[in-house]
Short mmCIF file of C-alpha atoms in Angstrom, two decimals:
data_model
loop_
_atom_site.label_atom_id
_atom_site.label_comp_id
_atom_site.label_asym_id
_atom_site.label_seq_id
_atom_site.Cartn_x
_atom_site.Cartn_y
_atom_site.Cartn_z
CA MET A 1 67.69 -65.80 -202.39
CA PRO A 2 65.01 -68.20 -203.75
CA ASP A 3 66.71 -67.99 -207.15
CA ALA A 4 70.05 -68.84 -205.56
CA TRP A 5 68.52 -71.89 -203.87
CA ARG A 6 66.99 -73.06 -207.13
CA LEU A 7 70.25 -72.56 -208.97
CA ALA A 8 72.30 -74.38 -206.32
CA VAL A 9 69.96 -77.35 -206.00
CA GLY A 10 69.25 -77.58 -209.73
CA THR A 11 72.92 -77.43 -210.68
CA LEU A 12 74.49 -79.57 -207.97
CA THR A 13 71.83 -82.25 -207.49
CA ALA A 14 69.28 -84.23 -209.46
CA VAL A 15 66.48 -82.93 -207.24
CA PRO A 16 63.82 -81.38 -209.52
CA VAL A 17 63.31 -77.69 -208.82
CA ALA A 18 61.82 -74.77 -210.70
CA ALA A 19 64.21 -72.80 -212.87
CA PRO A 20 65.55 -69.55 -211.37
CA ARG A 21 63.67 -66.49 -212.55
CA GLN A 22 66.89 -64.50 -212.86
CA VAL A 23 70.50 -65.62 -212.94
CA ASP A 24 73.19 -62.98 -212.56
CA ARG A 25 76.58 -62.97 -210.87
CA THR A 26 75.05 -62.21 -207.49
CA THR A 27 72.70 -65.16 -207.82
CA ALA A 28 75.60 -67.35 -208.90
CA ARG A 29 77.71 -66.27 -205.92
CA ASN A 30 74.89 -66.92 -203.47
CA ALA A 31 74.26 -70.32 -205.06
CA LEU A 32 77.89 -71.26 -204.47
CA LEU A 33 77.71 -70.12 -200.85
CA LEU A 34 74.62 -72.29 -200.40
CA ALA A 35 76.24 -75.30 -202.07
CA PRO A 36 77.08 -77.25 -198.87
CA LEU A 37 73.46 -76.97 -197.71
CA ALA A 38 71.97 -77.50 -201.16
CA VAL A 39 73.59 -80.93 -201.44
CA LEU A 40 72.26 -82.13 -198.08
CA PRO A 41 70.10 -84.69 -199.95
CA LEU A 42 73.32 -86.19 -201.32
CA GLY A 43 74.76 -86.51 -197.84
CA ILE A 44 71.56 -88.24 -196.74
CA ILE A 45 71.76 -90.63 -199.69
CA VAL A 46 75.31 -91.63 -198.74
CA ALA A 47 74.39 -92.08 -195.07
CA ALA A 48 71.37 -94.19 -196.00
CA VAL A 49 73.40 -96.44 -198.31
CA LEU A 50 76.04 -96.97 -195.63
CA ILE A 51 73.38 -97.88 -193.07
CA LEU A 52 71.67 -100.30 -195.46
CA GLY A 53 75.00 -101.88 -196.40
CA ARG A 54 75.92 -102.38 -192.76
CA THR A 55 72.46 -103.76 -191.94
CA ALA A 56 72.65 -106.20 -194.86
CA ASP A 57 76.17 -107.19 -193.79
CA LEU A 58 77.59 -106.35 -197.22
CA PRO A 59 81.37 -106.23 -197.68
CA PRO A 60 82.58 -102.72 -196.76
CA LEU A 61 84.09 -102.09 -200.19
CA ALA A 62 80.86 -103.09 -201.93
CA THR A 63 78.92 -100.76 -199.65
CA GLY A 64 81.42 -98.01 -200.40
CA PHE A 65 81.01 -98.39 -204.15
CA LEU A 66 77.23 -98.34 -203.78
CA ALA A 67 77.59 -95.08 -201.86
CA VAL A 68 79.74 -93.62 -204.62
CA GLY A 69 77.18 -94.77 -207.19
CA GLY A 70 74.30 -93.25 -205.25
CA LEU A 71 76.21 -90.01 -204.91
CA ALA A 72 76.92 -89.95 -208.64
CA LEU A 73 73.26 -90.55 -209.49
CA GLY A 74 72.21 -87.85 -207.06
CA SER A 75 74.47 -85.32 -208.77
CA ARG A 76 73.94 -86.60 -212.33
CA GLY A 77 77.64 -87.49 -212.47
CA LEU A 78 78.43 -83.81 -213.04
CA HIS A 79 81.64 -83.67 -211.04
CA TRP A 80 82.94 -87.01 -212.32
CA ASP A 81 82.67 -85.73 -215.86
CA GLY A 82 84.63 -82.67 -214.77
CA LEU A 83 87.37 -84.76 -213.20
CA SER A 84 87.73 -86.91 -216.30
CA ASP A 85 87.78 -83.95 -218.70
CA THR A 86 90.23 -81.99 -216.55
CA VAL A 87 92.74 -84.82 -216.34
CA ASP A 88 92.40 -85.55 -220.05
CA GLY A 89 92.99 -81.90 -220.92
CA LEU A 90 95.96 -81.42 -218.61
CA THR A 91 97.66 -84.59 -219.84
CA ALA A 92 96.84 -84.18 -223.54
CA SER A 93 99.05 -81.20 -224.30
CA TYR A 94 101.10 -78.39 -222.80
CA ASP A 95 99.46 -76.07 -225.32
CA ARG A 96 96.67 -74.14 -223.60
CA GLU A 97 94.26 -74.07 -226.55
CA ARG A 98 94.76 -77.76 -227.30
CA ALA A 99 94.18 -78.71 -223.66
CA LEU A 100 90.97 -76.65 -223.51
CA ALA A 101 89.77 -78.16 -226.78
CA VAL A 102 90.26 -81.68 -225.40
CA MET A 103 88.34 -80.78 -222.24
CA LYS A 104 85.48 -79.34 -224.28
CA THR A 105 84.93 -82.50 -226.34
CA GLY A 106 83.38 -84.25 -223.36
CA THR A 107 84.79 -87.65 -224.31
CA SER A 108 86.85 -89.64 -221.82
CA GLY A 109 90.41 -90.57 -222.72
CA PRO A 110 92.68 -93.09 -220.97
CA ALA A 111 94.01 -90.58 -218.43
CA GLY A 112 90.54 -89.36 -217.54
CA VAL A 113 89.18 -92.88 -217.15
CA LEU A 114 92.12 -93.90 -214.96
CA ALA A 115 91.72 -90.81 -212.77
CA THR A 116 88.01 -91.50 -212.35
CA VAL A 117 88.61 -95.15 -211.43
CA VAL A 118 91.33 -94.28 -208.91
CA VAL A 119 89.44 -91.46 -207.21
CA ALA A 120 86.18 -93.45 -207.16
CA GLY A 121 88.05 -96.40 -205.68
CA VAL A 122 89.58 -94.23 -202.97
CA GLN A 123 86.19 -92.75 -202.12
CA ALA A 124 84.56 -96.18 -202.07
CA ALA A 125 87.20 -97.68 -199.80
CA ALA A 126 86.91 -94.74 -197.43
CA PHE A 127 83.11 -94.81 -197.38
CA GLY A 128 83.30 -98.54 -196.66
CA ALA A 129 85.49 -97.82 -193.66
CA LEU A 130 82.97 -95.28 -192.36
CA THR A 131 79.88 -97.50 -192.17
CA ASP A 132 79.80 -96.88 -188.43
CA GLU A 133 80.26 -93.13 -188.90
CA VAL A 134 77.46 -92.29 -191.30
CA VAL A 135 76.93 -88.76 -190.00
CA ILE A 136 80.58 -87.95 -190.61
CA ALA A 137 80.43 -89.45 -194.11
CA GLY A 138 77.33 -87.46 -195.04
CA THR A 139 78.73 -84.26 -193.57
CA LEU A 140 81.94 -84.60 -195.56
CA VAL A 141 79.90 -84.93 -198.75
CA CYS A 142 78.30 -81.57 -197.99
CA LEU A 143 81.51 -79.85 -196.89
CA SER A 144 83.38 -81.03 -199.99
CA ARG A 145 81.31 -78.59 -202.02
CA CYS A 146 83.19 -75.76 -200.29
CA ALA A 147 85.89 -76.57 -202.85
CA LEU A 148 83.78 -74.50 -205.23
CA TRP A 149 84.41 -71.42 -203.11
CA ILE A 150 88.15 -71.73 -203.78
CA ALA A 151 87.76 -72.53 -207.48
CA CYS A 152 85.40 -69.58 -207.93
CA CYS A 153 87.35 -67.07 -205.84
CA THR A 154 87.50 -63.56 -207.29
CA ARG A 155 91.27 -63.95 -207.64
CA VAL A 156 90.84 -66.91 -210.00
CA PRO A 157 90.09 -66.06 -213.65
CA ALA A 158 88.03 -68.04 -216.13
CA ALA A 159 90.00 -70.12 -218.63
CA ARG A 160 87.56 -69.33 -221.43
CA PRO A 161 84.54 -67.07 -221.97
CA ASP A 162 81.99 -69.86 -222.43
CA GLY A 163 80.90 -73.07 -220.76
CA LEU A 164 78.74 -74.07 -217.78
CA GLY A 165 81.13 -72.72 -215.17
CA VAL A 166 81.79 -69.27 -216.59
CA GLY A 167 78.82 -67.68 -214.82
CA PHE A 168 80.17 -68.83 -211.46
CA THR A 169 83.82 -67.95 -212.01
CA ALA A 170 85.38 -65.18 -209.91
CA THR A 171 82.25 -64.52 -207.85
CA VAL A 172 83.27 -65.64 -204.34
CA PRO A 173 85.10 -63.00 -202.25
CA VAL A 174 88.54 -63.90 -200.91
CA LEU A 175 87.33 -63.51 -197.33
CA VAL A 176 84.79 -66.26 -197.99
CA ALA A 177 87.04 -68.49 -200.08
CA ALA A 178 89.88 -68.48 -197.54
CA PRO A 179 87.96 -70.25 -194.74
CA ALA A 180 87.06 -73.00 -197.23
CA VAL A 181 90.60 -74.32 -196.80
CA LEU A 182 89.82 -75.03 -193.16
CA LEU A 183 86.34 -76.38 -193.87
CA LEU A 184 87.88 -78.85 -196.30
CA GLY A 185 90.52 -79.82 -193.77
CA VAL A 186 94.06 -78.61 -194.27
CA THR A 187 94.96 -81.47 -196.62
CA GLY A 188 91.76 -81.23 -198.64
CA GLY A 189 92.14 -77.48 -198.90
CA LEU A 190 95.73 -77.76 -200.09
CA VAL A 191 94.75 -80.30 -202.74
CA VAL A 192 92.12 -77.94 -204.13
CA LEU A 193 94.49 -74.97 -204.00
CA ALA A 194 97.12 -77.01 -205.87
CA LEU A 195 94.60 -78.03 -208.54
CA VAL A 196 93.35 -74.47 -209.04
CA ALA A 197 96.89 -73.07 -209.17
CA HIS A 198 97.86 -75.71 -211.72
CA ALA A 199 94.79 -74.95 -213.84
CA VAL A 200 95.57 -71.22 -213.81
CA ARG A 201 99.16 -71.90 -214.78
CA ARG A 202 98.34 -74.35 -217.57
CA LEU A 203 94.94 -73.17 -218.79
CA GLY A 204 94.91 -69.51 -217.80
CA GLY A 205 92.09 -70.08 -215.33
CA VAL A 206 89.38 -72.52 -214.31
CA THR A 207 86.44 -74.08 -216.13
CA GLY A 208 83.34 -75.90 -214.97
CA ASP A 209 85.32 -79.12 -215.40
CA VAL A 210 88.00 -77.91 -213.02
CA MET A 211 85.32 -77.03 -210.49
CA GLY A 212 83.95 -80.56 -210.69
CA ALA A 213 87.40 -82.06 -210.34
CA ALA A 214 88.01 -79.91 -207.26
CA VAL A 215 84.89 -81.30 -205.58
CA GLU A 216 85.76 -84.96 -206.22
CA LEU A 217 89.40 -84.59 -205.20
CA ALA A 218 88.40 -82.68 -202.08
CA LEU A 219 85.91 -85.37 -201.07
CA ALA A 220 88.41 -88.19 -201.63
CA THR A 221 91.06 -86.40 -199.58
CA MET A 222 88.68 -85.54 -196.76
CA LEU A 223 87.38 -89.10 -196.55
CA VAL A 224 90.87 -90.57 -196.38
CA SER A 225 91.82 -88.06 -193.69
CA ALA A 226 88.71 -88.94 -191.68
CA VAL A 227 89.49 -92.66 -191.88
CA ALA A 228 93.07 -92.03 -190.80
CA VAL A 229 91.95 -90.02 -187.77
CA LEU A 230 89.14 -92.35 -186.75
#
C-alpha cells in the first residue's frame, strides 16, 4: 500500500514523494482507488484560494480563475494537457492511427486550446460562485478523480501499448468503477461514460490523455451541477 500511495500522490499532484519501490498492475489499481484521497492537498488549495479571494473581496470570476490556476499548478497541469491532446486527436481525423499520432505529439492545436479555455472558464465561473461553499468546492475536486475509475475499468481497453496511462488501463474492477458514476453525480458520471465510450469507438480504447480529459470534464460538470443546486 505505501507504493500505491506514493504512485497516486506522485502522479496526480506536485507534492514531492519518494518513488514507489515496485509498480505493477496491483499497485496501479490501488493508486487509482486512492486517487480521491491522494489529491486532498489540491482540494485544500482550492478551498484556501476561495477563502482568500472572498476575504480580499476579489471579483468572483477572478477568484475562480485563481482557483483553477492553483489547481493546475498543484497537479502540474497534467489533466489539462490530456484534455487538449484528446480534443485535438478526436477532431484531427477519423483515422484511428492519425488521431493517436496527433495526441502523442503533445502540441496544442486550435481545437485543444479552445476546449481548454472553455472548460477552464466553466470551472472558474463555478468556483467563483462557490466562494461561500469552500468545503463543497474542495470535496468536488477530490471526487472528480473518481473519473479515473471509469476510464480505467477492466472493460475498457488501452488504445495503444505505450504511454503514461497504459500501466493504469483496465485495472479497476467493474464493481468499483460502477459506483463512480454516482460519486461523480449522475450528470458527471454520464459525461465521463460518454467520453470513454467515444474514445473506445474512435481510438480503440483510452490513453493517459483521455484519463486526464475525463477528470477535467467531470470536475466542470460537477461544479456546474453544484452551483445549480445551491
